[in-house]
Amino acid sequence: MISGDVFLVQLGVHIRQLRERKNLSQQNLADMCNFPKSTIARIERAEMNTSVKTLVKIANAFEIEPKELLDFQIK
């Protein structure tokens, strides 16, 4: 089983990797999602437990299905 804390860390890493692959800064992604930059930074650093609505907005900004945000290997 995986702990919630480990999952949040890996989710943050995955979102950062997707953002970097799209050549987006945290500010670019935040603007696309209509969030403050600090929200993206906190998600990537696993400092906040994000909502499903937030994940959907991020997925839409990446032009992917929300389930793809959760498709990563746990290390």
Tab-separated table of N, CA and C in Angstrom:
chain	number	residue	atom	x	y	z
A	1	MET	N	0.839	-1.190	0.000
A	1	MET	CA	0.000	0.000	0.000
A	1	MET	C	0.878	1.245	0.000
A	2	ILE	N	0.331	2.295	-0.533
A	2	ILE	CA	1.047	3.569	-0.610
A	2	ILE	C	0.416	4.570	0.353
A	3	SER	N	1.238	5.384	0.952
A	3	SER	CA	0.706	6.421	1.841
A	3	SER	C	0.259	7.622	1.010
A	4	GLY	N	-0.639	8.380	1.572
A	4	GLY	CA	-1.112	9.585	0.897
A	4	GLY	C	0.005	10.579	0.655
A	5	ASP	N	0.936	10.679	1.600
A	5	ASP	CA	2.043	11.613	1.448
A	5	ASP	C	2.943	11.230	0.279
A	6	VAL	N	3.250	9.943	0.159
A	6	VAL	CA	4.088	9.476	-0.951
A	6	VAL	C	3.370	9.722	-2.276
A	7	PHE	N	2.078	9.464	-2.304
A	7	PHE	CA	1.314	9.677	-3.530
A	7	PHE	C	1.363	11.148	-3.943
A	8	LEU	N	1.184	12.065	-2.990
A	8	LEU	CA	1.213	13.491	-3.312
A	8	LEU	C	2.576	13.924	-3.840
A	9	VAL	N	3.633	13.385	-3.271
A	9	VAL	CA	4.982	13.710	-3.756
A	9	VAL	C	5.128	13.251	-5.201
A	10	GLN	N	4.727	12.016	-5.482
A	10	GLN	CA	4.866	11.482	-6.837
A	10	GLN	C	3.959	12.210	-7.828
A	11	LEU	N	2.768	12.588	-7.386
A	11	LEU	CA	1.879	13.370	-8.240
A	11	LEU	C	2.527	14.705	-8.588
A	12	GLY	N	3.112	15.360	-7.612
A	12	GLY	CA	3.784	16.630	-7.858
A	12	GLY	C	4.933	16.496	-8.838
A	13	VAL	N	5.716	15.445	-8.675
A	13	VAL	CA	6.830	15.184	-9.594
A	13	VAL	C	6.291	14.964	-11.003
A	14	HIS	N	5.232	14.181	-11.116
A	14	HIS	CA	4.649	13.879	-12.428
A	14	HIS	C	4.104	15.150	-13.100
A	15	ILE	N	3.420	15.976	-12.350
A	15	ILE	CA	2.890	17.217	-12.918
A	15	ILE	C	4.036	18.119	-13.371
A	16	ARG	N	5.092	18.203	-12.571
A	16	ARG	CA	6.249	19.016	-12.974
A	16	ARG	C	6.861	18.473	-14.267
A	17	GLN	N	6.997	17.153	-14.367
A	17	GLN	CA	7.566	16.554	-15.578
A	17	GLN	C	6.699	16.846	-16.799
A	18	LEU	N	5.382	16.724	-16.649
A	18	LEU	CA	4.478	17.033	-17.763
A	18	LEU	C	4.588	18.503	-18.151
A	19	ARG	N	4.657	19.372	-17.164
A	19	ARG	CA	4.767	20.813	-17.426
A	19	ARG	C	6.055	21.117	-18.178
A	20	GLU	N	7.153	20.522	-17.740
A	20	GLU	CA	8.440	20.767	-18.391
A	20	GLU	C	8.474	20.210	-19.804
A	21	ARG	N	7.833	19.066	-20.034
A	21	ARG	CA	7.753	18.503	-21.393
A	21	ARG	C	7.013	19.433	-22.345
A	22	LYS	N	6.062	20.175	-21.800
A	22	LYS	CA	5.296	21.135	-22.616
A	22	LYS	C	5.999	22.495	-22.676
A	23	ASN	N	7.179	22.578	-22.071
A	23	ASN	CA	7.940	23.830	-22.023
A	23	ASN	C	7.140	24.969	-21.404
A	24	LEU	N	6.447	24.651	-20.336
A	24	LEU	CA	5.662	25.651	-19.619
A	24	LEU	C	6.344	25.988	-18.300
A	25	SER	N	6.335	27.245	-17.949
A	25	SER	CA	6.777	27.641	-16.614
A	25	SER	C	5.615	27.415	-15.653
A	26	GLN	N	5.907	27.495	-14.370
A	26	GLN	CA	4.826	27.404	-13.394
A	26	GLN	C	3.832	28.540	-13.621
A	27	GLN	N	4.341	29.721	-13.954
A	27	GLN	CA	3.459	30.862	-14.192
A	27	GLN	C	2.572	30.629	-15.411
A	28	ASN	N	3.151	30.064	-16.496
A	28	ASN	CA	2.356	29.765	-17.689
A	28	ASN	C	1.201	28.823	-17.350
A	29	LEU	N	1.523	27.750	-16.645
A	29	LEU	CA	0.500	26.768	-16.285
A	29	LEU	C	-0.538	27.396	-15.366
A	30	ALA	N	-0.085	28.178	-14.409
A	30	ALA	CA	-1.014	28.842	-13.497
A	30	ALA	C	-1.965	29.752	-14.259
A	31	ASP	N	-1.433	30.501	-15.213
A	31	ASP	CA	-2.272	31.391	-16.016
A	31	ASP	C	-3.306	30.603	-16.818
A	32	MET	N	-2.896	29.479	-17.363
A	32	MET	CA	-3.810	28.651	-18.157
A	32	MET	C	-4.938	28.080	-17.296
A	33	CYS	N	-4.640	27.850	-16.014
A	33	CYS	CA	-5.621	27.267	-15.090
A	33	CYS	C	-6.364	28.322	-14.281
A	34	ASN	N	-5.949	29.571	-14.426
A	34	ASN	CA	-6.525	30.668	-13.649
A	34	ASN	C	-6.281	30.465	-12.152
A	35	PHE	N	-5.047	30.071	-11.815
A	35	PHE	CA	-4.598	29.889	-10.438
A	35	PHE	C	-3.461	30.861	-10.179
A	36	PRO	N	-3.189	31.139	-8.914
A	36	PRO	CA	-1.937	31.825	-8.603
A	36	PRO	C	-0.761	30.863	-8.843
A	37	LYS	N	0.392	31.398	-9.191
A	37	LYS	CA	1.574	30.563	-9.407
A	37	LYS	C	1.878	29.722	-8.172
A	38	SER	N	1.627	30.273	-7.000
A	38	SER	CA	1.930	29.547	-5.767
A	38	SER	C	1.156	28.233	-5.661
A	39	THR	N	-0.019	28.160	-6.258
A	39	THR	CA	-0.795	26.912	-6.228
A	39	THR	C	-0.056	25.818	-6.985
A	40	ILE	N	0.441	26.133	-8.175
A	40	ILE	CA	1.190	25.143	-8.959
A	40	ILE	C	2.451	24.735	-8.202
A	41	ALA	N	3.155	25.707	-7.640
A	41	ALA	CA	4.376	25.413	-6.897
A	41	ALA	C	4.086	24.504	-5.711
A	42	ARG	N	3.016	24.778	-4.988
A	42	ARG	CA	2.671	23.973	-3.813
A	42	ARG	C	2.259	22.549	-4.205
A	43	ILE	N	1.565	22.406	-5.335
A	43	ILE	CA	1.200	21.064	-5.811
A	43	ILE	C	2.459	20.290	-6.180
A	44	GLU	N	3.353	20.925	-6.908
A	44	GLU	CA	4.573	20.248	-7.344
A	44	GLU	C	5.469	19.872	-6.163
A	45	ARG	N	5.432	20.644	-5.095
A	45	ARG	CA	6.235	20.353	-3.908
A	45	ARG	C	5.471	19.500	-2.892
A	46	ALA	N	4.281	19.054	-3.249
A	46	ALA	CA	3.438	18.209	-2.378
A	46	ALA	C	3.116	18.903	-1.066
A	47	GLU	N	2.926	20.208	-1.115
A	47	GLU	CA	2.587	20.968	0.079
A	47	GLU	C	1.086	21.152	0.251
A	48	MET	N	0.320	20.691	-0.740
A	48	MET	CA	-1.127	20.781	-0.606
A	48	MET	C	-1.780	19.558	-1.221
A	49	ASN	N	-2.895	19.179	-0.654
A	49	ASN	CA	-3.701	18.084	-1.173
A	49	ASN	C	-4.703	18.713	-2.132
A	50	THR	N	-4.465	18.541	-3.396
A	50	THR	CA	-5.263	19.226	-4.415
A	50	THR	C	-6.614	18.550	-4.638
A	51	SER	N	-7.555	19.324	-5.124
A	51	SER	CA	-8.895	18.794	-5.388
A	51	SER	C	-8.976	18.188	-6.782
A	52	VAL	N	-10.018	17.430	-6.992
A	52	VAL	CA	-10.264	16.847	-8.311
A	52	VAL	C	-10.499	17.972	-9.322
A	53	LYS	N	-11.213	19.008	-8.934
A	53	LYS	CA	-11.462	20.129	-9.849
A	53	LYS	C	-10.152	20.767	-10.305
A	54	THR	N	-9.215	20.895	-9.384
A	54	THR	CA	-7.911	21.459	-9.738
A	54	THR	C	-7.184	20.549	-10.703
A	55	LEU	N	-7.216	19.245	-10.462
A	55	LEU	CA	-6.569	18.298	-11.365
A	55	LEU	C	-7.188	18.340	-12.757
A	56	VAL	N	-8.496	18.500	-12.823
A	56	VAL	CA	-9.164	18.592	-14.124
A	56	VAL	C	-8.693	19.840	-14.874
A	57	LYS	N	-8.560	20.950	-14.183
A	57	LYS	CA	-8.078	22.181	-14.830
A	57	LYS	C	-6.646	22.012	-15.337
A	58	ILE	N	-5.820	21.359	-14.548
A	58	ILE	CA	-4.434	21.118	-14.976
A	58	ILE	C	-4.410	20.187	-16.183
A	59	ALA	N	-5.198	19.122	-16.153
A	59	ALA	CA	-5.267	18.195	-17.289
A	59	ALA	C	-5.733	18.926	-18.543
A	60	ASN	N	-6.729	19.772	-18.405
A	60	ASN	CA	-7.215	20.536	-19.557
A	60	ASN	C	-6.121	21.435	-20.113
A	61	ALA	N	-5.345	22.054	-19.238
A	61	ALA	CA	-4.248	22.912	-19.695
A	61	ALA	C	-3.209	22.101	-20.467
A	62	PHE	N	-2.967	20.866	-20.033
A	62	PHE	CA	-2.022	19.978	-20.716
A	62	PHE	C	-2.638	19.312	-21.945
A	63	GLU	N	-3.942	19.472	-22.118
A	63	GLU	CA	-4.689	18.837	-23.210
A	63	GLU	C	-4.585	17.313	-23.130
A	64	ILE	N	-4.791	16.813	-21.900
A	64	ILE	CA	-4.797	15.370	-21.661
A	64	ILE	C	-6.036	15.027	-20.836
A	65	GLU	N	-6.330	13.744	-20.746
A	65	GLU	CA	-7.423	13.282	-19.898
A	65	GLU	C	-6.969	13.352	-18.434
A	66	PRO	N	-7.857	13.690	-17.523
A	66	PRO	CA	-7.471	13.768	-16.109
A	66	PRO	C	-6.818	12.487	-15.585
A	67	LYS	N	-7.263	11.337	-16.066
A	67	LYS	CA	-6.688	10.083	-15.583
A	67	LYS	C	-5.204	9.969	-15.903
A	68	GLU	N	-4.743	10.676	-16.931
A	68	GLU	CA	-3.327	10.640	-17.286
A	68	GLU	C	-2.461	11.334	-16.230
A	69	LEU	N	-3.040	12.243	-15.467
A	69	LEU	CA	-2.291	12.871	-14.382
A	69	LEU	C	-1.965	11.866	-13.283
A	70	LEU	N	-2.776	10.830	-13.191
A	70	LEU	CA	-2.591	9.834	-12.139
A	70	LEU	C	-1.862	8.587	-12.645
A	71	ASP	N	-1.416	8.613	-13.886
A	71	ASP	CA	-0.747	7.476	-14.497
A	71	ASP	C	0.770	7.645	-14.380
A	72	PHE	N	1.301	7.258	-13.226
A	72	PHE	CA	2.741	7.352	-13.009
A	72	PHE	C	3.183	6.229	-12.088
A	73	GLN	N	4.478	5.939	-12.134
A	73	GLN	CA	5.052	4.891	-11.309
A	73	GLN	C	5.382	5.444	-9.925
A	74	ILE	N	5.046	4.721	-8.905
A	74	ILE	CA	5.382	5.089	-7.538
A	74	ILE	C	6.801	4.603	-7.262
A	75	LYS	N	7.632	5.518	-6.802
A	75	LYS	CA	9.042	5.148	-6.531
A	75	LYS	C	9.260	5.012	-5.057
